[in-house]
Coordinates of C-alpha atoms in Angstrom, one line a residue:
Chain A
N1 CA 13.7 -8.9 12.9
A2 CA 12.2 -5.6 13.4
G3 CA 11.2 -5.5 9.4
V4 CA 10.6 -2.3 8.4
T5 CA 10.7 0.5 11.2
Q6 CA 10.0 4.2 10.7
T7 CA 10.7 7.6 12.6
P8 CA 9.0 9.9 13.9
K9 CA 5.3 8.5 14.4
F10 CA 4.0 11.7 14.4
Q11 CA 5.2 15.5 13.4
V12 CA 4.0 18.5 13.1
L13 CA 5.6 21.3 11.1
K14 CA 5.0 24.9 10.0
T15 CA 4.9 25.7 6.2
G16 CA 8.1 26.3 4.8
Q17 CA 10.1 23.8 7.6
S18 CA 12.4 21.1 6.4
M19 CA 12.7 17.3 7.7
T20 CA 13.8 14.2 7.1
L21 CA 11.3 10.9 7.4
Q22 CA 13.8 8.1 8.5
C23 CA 12.6 4.9 7.1
A24 CA 15.3 1.3 7.9
Q25 CA 14.8 -1.9 7.3
D26 CA 16.4 -4.9 8.5
M27 CA 15.8 -7.8 5.9
N28 CA 18.1 -7.4 3.2
H29 CA 16.0 -5.8 0.8
E30 CA 17.0 -4.4 -2.2
Y31 CA 14.0 -2.7 -3.1
M32 CA 12.4 0.5 -1.1
S33 CA 9.8 3.1 -2.1
W34 CA 7.7 6.2 0.2
Y35 CA 4.5 6.1 -0.3
R36 CA 1.6 9.0 0.8
Q37 CA -2.4 7.5 2.2
D38 CA -4.8 10.6 1.7
P39 CA -8.2 10.2 2.7
G40 CA -10.3 9.1 -0.5
M41 CA -7.0 8.2 -2.3
G42 CA -5.0 5.2 -3.1
L43 CA -1.9 5.3 -1.5
R44 CA 0.7 7.0 -3.8
L45 CA 3.9 6.4 -5.1
I46 CA 6.4 9.1 -4.2
H47 CA 10.1 8.1 -4.6
Y48 CA 11.6 4.5 -4.9
S49 CA 14.5 2.9 -5.3
V50 CA 15.9 -0.2 -6.5
G51 CA 19.1 -0.9 -4.8
A52 CA 21.9 1.4 -2.9
G53 CA 22.8 4.3 -4.8
I54 CA 20.0 3.7 -7.1
T55 CA 16.5 6.1 -6.8
D56 CA 14.3 7.0 -9.2
Q57 CA 10.7 9.5 -9.1
G58 CA 7.0 7.8 -8.6
E59 CA 3.4 9.1 -9.2
V60 CA 3.9 12.5 -6.8
P61 CA 7.7 13.5 -6.5
N62 CA 7.3 17.0 -6.4
G63 CA 8.5 19.0 -2.8
Y64 CA 10.4 15.5 -1.7
N65 CA 14.3 14.5 -2.0
V66 CA 15.2 10.6 -1.5
S67 CA 18.9 9.3 -1.1
R68 CA 19.7 5.5 -0.9
S69 CA 23.3 5.6 0.9
T70 CA 22.9 1.8 2.0
T71 CA 20.7 -1.6 1.5
E72 CA 19.1 -0.5 4.9
D73 CA 18.3 2.9 4.8
F74 CA 15.7 5.2 2.9
P75 CA 15.3 8.4 4.1
L76 CA 12.4 10.9 2.6
R77 CA 13.0 14.7 2.5
L78 CA 11.0 17.3 2.6
L79 CA 12.4 20.4 1.5
S80 CA 10.2 23.2 2.1
A81 CA 7.0 21.5 4.0
A82 CA 3.5 23.0 2.6
P83 CA -0.4 22.1 4.1
S84 CA -0.7 19.8 0.7
Q85 CA 2.0 17.4 2.4
T86 CA -0.4 16.7 4.9
S87 CA -0.6 13.1 4.8
V88 CA 0.5 10.0 6.2
Y89 CA 3.8 8.1 4.9
F90 CA 4.7 4.9 4.4
C91 CA 7.9 2.9 3.4
A92 CA 7.8 -0.3 2.5
S93 CA 10.4 -3.0 0.8
S94 CA 10.4 -6.2 -0.9
Y95 CA 12.9 -8.5 -1.8
S96 CA 13.0 -7.3 -5.8
T97 CA 10.6 -5.7 -7.9
G98 CA 7.4 -4.8 -7.1
G99 CA 5.5 -7.6 -8.1
E100 CA 6.8 -9.4 -4.6
T101 CA 4.9 -9.1 -1.5
Q102 CA 6.1 -5.4 0.3
Y103 CA 6.0 -4.6 3.7
F104 CA 5.4 -1.7 5.1
G105 CA 6.8 0.5 7.8
P106 CA 4.2 1.6 10.4
G107 CA 3.9 5.4 8.9
T108 CA 4.6 8.7 10.0
R109 CA 1.5 11.0 10.1
L110 CA 2.8 14.2 9.5
L111 CA 0.7 17.6 9.7
V112 CA 1.8 20.5 8.2
L113 CA 0.2 23.6 9.2
Chain G
R1 CA -10.2 6.1 -15.5
K2 CA -8.6 5.0 -12.8
E3 CA -5.5 2.0 -13.0
V4 CA -8.0 0.8 -9.9
E5 CA -10.8 1.1 -9.0
Q6 CA -13.0 -0.5 -6.2
D7 CA -16.4 -0.1 -4.7
P8 CA -15.4 1.8 -0.9
G9 CA -18.3 0.7 0.6
P10 CA -19.1 0.3 3.8
F11 CA -20.2 -3.4 3.5
N12 CA -21.9 -4.1 7.1
V13 CA -22.5 -7.6 7.0
P14 CA -23.1 -9.6 10.4
E15 CA -21.0 -12.4 11.9
G16 CA -21.1 -15.8 9.8
A17 CA -21.9 -14.4 6.4
T18 CA -20.6 -14.2 3.2
V19 CA -19.3 -11.0 1.1
A20 CA -17.7 -10.6 -1.6
F21 CA -16.1 -7.7 -3.1
N22 CA -14.4 -6.7 -6.9
C23 CA -11.8 -4.5 -8.4
T24 CA -11.9 -4.0 -11.8
Y25 CA -8.0 -2.3 -13.4
S26 CA -7.7 -0.5 -16.9
N27 CA -3.8 -1.6 -18.2
S28 CA -4.5 -5.5 -19.5
A29 CA -0.7 -5.5 -19.4
S30 CA -0.8 -5.9 -15.6
Q31 CA 1.2 -8.8 -14.7
S32 CA 0.6 -9.2 -10.4
F33 CA -2.0 -9.2 -8.8
F34 CA -2.6 -8.9 -5.0
W35 CA -5.4 -8.0 -2.3
Y36 CA -3.8 -5.8 0.9
R37 CA -5.4 -5.9 4.0
Q38 CA -5.2 -2.3 6.0
D39 CA -6.6 -1.8 10.0
C40 CA -7.7 1.3 10.6
R41 CA -4.4 3.7 11.2
K42 CA -2.0 0.8 10.8
E43 CA -0.1 -0.1 7.5
P44 CA -1.4 -2.2 5.2
K45 CA -0.4 -6.3 4.9
L46 CA -0.5 -8.9 2.1
L47 CA -3.3 -10.9 2.3
M48 CA -3.3 -13.2 -0.5
S49 CA -1.8 -12.8 -3.8
V50 CA -4.4 -13.8 -6.7
Y51 CA -3.6 -16.5 -9.7
S52 CA -5.0 -16.7 -12.9
S53 CA -6.3 -20.2 -11.5
G54 CA -7.9 -18.6 -8.5
N55 CA -6.3 -19.3 -4.9
E56 CA -7.9 -19.9 -1.8
D57 CA -6.6 -19.2 1.8
G58 CA -8.7 -20.6 4.3
R59 CA -11.9 -18.7 4.7
F60 CA -10.4 -16.5 2.0
T61 CA -10.7 -17.0 -2.1
A62 CA -9.1 -15.2 -4.4
Q63 CA -10.2 -14.9 -8.5
L64 CA -8.7 -13.4 -11.4
N65 CA -10.8 -12.9 -14.7
R66 CA -7.9 -11.1 -17.5
A67 CA -10.4 -10.9 -20.1
S68 CA -12.8 -8.8 -18.5
Q69 CA -9.8 -7.2 -16.0
Y70 CA -11.1 -8.0 -12.4
I71 CA -10.6 -9.3 -9.5
S72 CA -12.7 -10.7 -7.1
L73 CA -12.1 -11.2 -3.0
L74 CA -14.4 -13.6 -1.2
I75 CA -14.6 -14.0 2.6
R76 CA -16.6 -16.5 3.7
D77 CA -18.1 -17.4 7.2
S78 CA -17.3 -13.6 8.0
K79 CA -15.8 -12.9 12.0
L80 CA -15.5 -9.6 14.1
S81 CA -11.3 -9.7 13.4
D82 CA -12.3 -9.4 9.9
S83 CA -13.6 -5.8 10.0
A84 CA -10.6 -3.7 8.1
T85 CA -10.6 -1.5 4.8
Y86 CA -9.7 -4.0 1.9
L87 CA -7.0 -3.4 -0.9
C88 CA -7.1 -4.4 -4.5
V89 CA -3.4 -4.1 -5.9
V90 CA -2.5 -4.6 -9.3
N91 CA 1.3 -4.5 -10.8
R92 CA 1.8 -3.7 -14.2
G93 CA 5.5 -4.5 -14.5
G94 CA 8.5 -3.1 -13.3
Y95 CA 8.4 -1.2 -10.2
A96 CA 4.6 0.3 -9.9
L97 CA 2.6 -0.8 -7.9
N98 CA -1.0 0.2 -7.9
F99 CA -3.3 0.7 -5.1
G100 CA -7.2 0.8 -5.2
K101 CA -8.5 3.3 -2.6
G102 CA -9.7 0.3 -0.7
T103 CA -13.1 -1.2 0.5
S104 CA -14.2 -1.0 3.7
L105 CA -16.0 -3.9 5.7
L106 CA -17.6 -4.4 9.0
V107 CA -18.9 -7.0 10.2
T108 CA -21.1 -6.6 13.5
P109 CA -21.9 -9.2 16.1

């Protein structure tokens, strides 16, 4: 099993550009989520999904969109990038709710100029 | 008050030492508790869950004190490979995991 994969590993954007961060898992997990991690901050939940077709907002959803058309994939879209979105983004999945072990992808490092 | 608070450290300890980290949480309704480990520039990985009765995994011991709302992690016989950031994680129920900012540990020869 590949586990949780994320692409790209690194990305540089200009302010106002849009992009999609990809996340996929091959463990047949129902629950997937996106976090961002900034220096001096804990991981903060952006959006999560409890199954295909179901998504909800986390703690810091503004400026991001998600969709979940399949169990495997959970892309995160930045609509109009801002320097404040410079961060490391982690995708995670688990079998059911957040009370289970969460498996994290390797992260995407994003720099917005 | 932050939901999950940890001393950021860094904790610098020599190999073989015993080191303990504490974490406090603010929501008394919290249901699940974990310690995750994060190596530099890597993803977090589950180290161990924390149970009310306390639990041990090799050199690592985790304890939960619900009355005082704190969680601890004890590492015995520290190894160089234990150098990492340790994240305290609390689930208050449902889908929301709350992460502490992490405690940095550096084990020196």
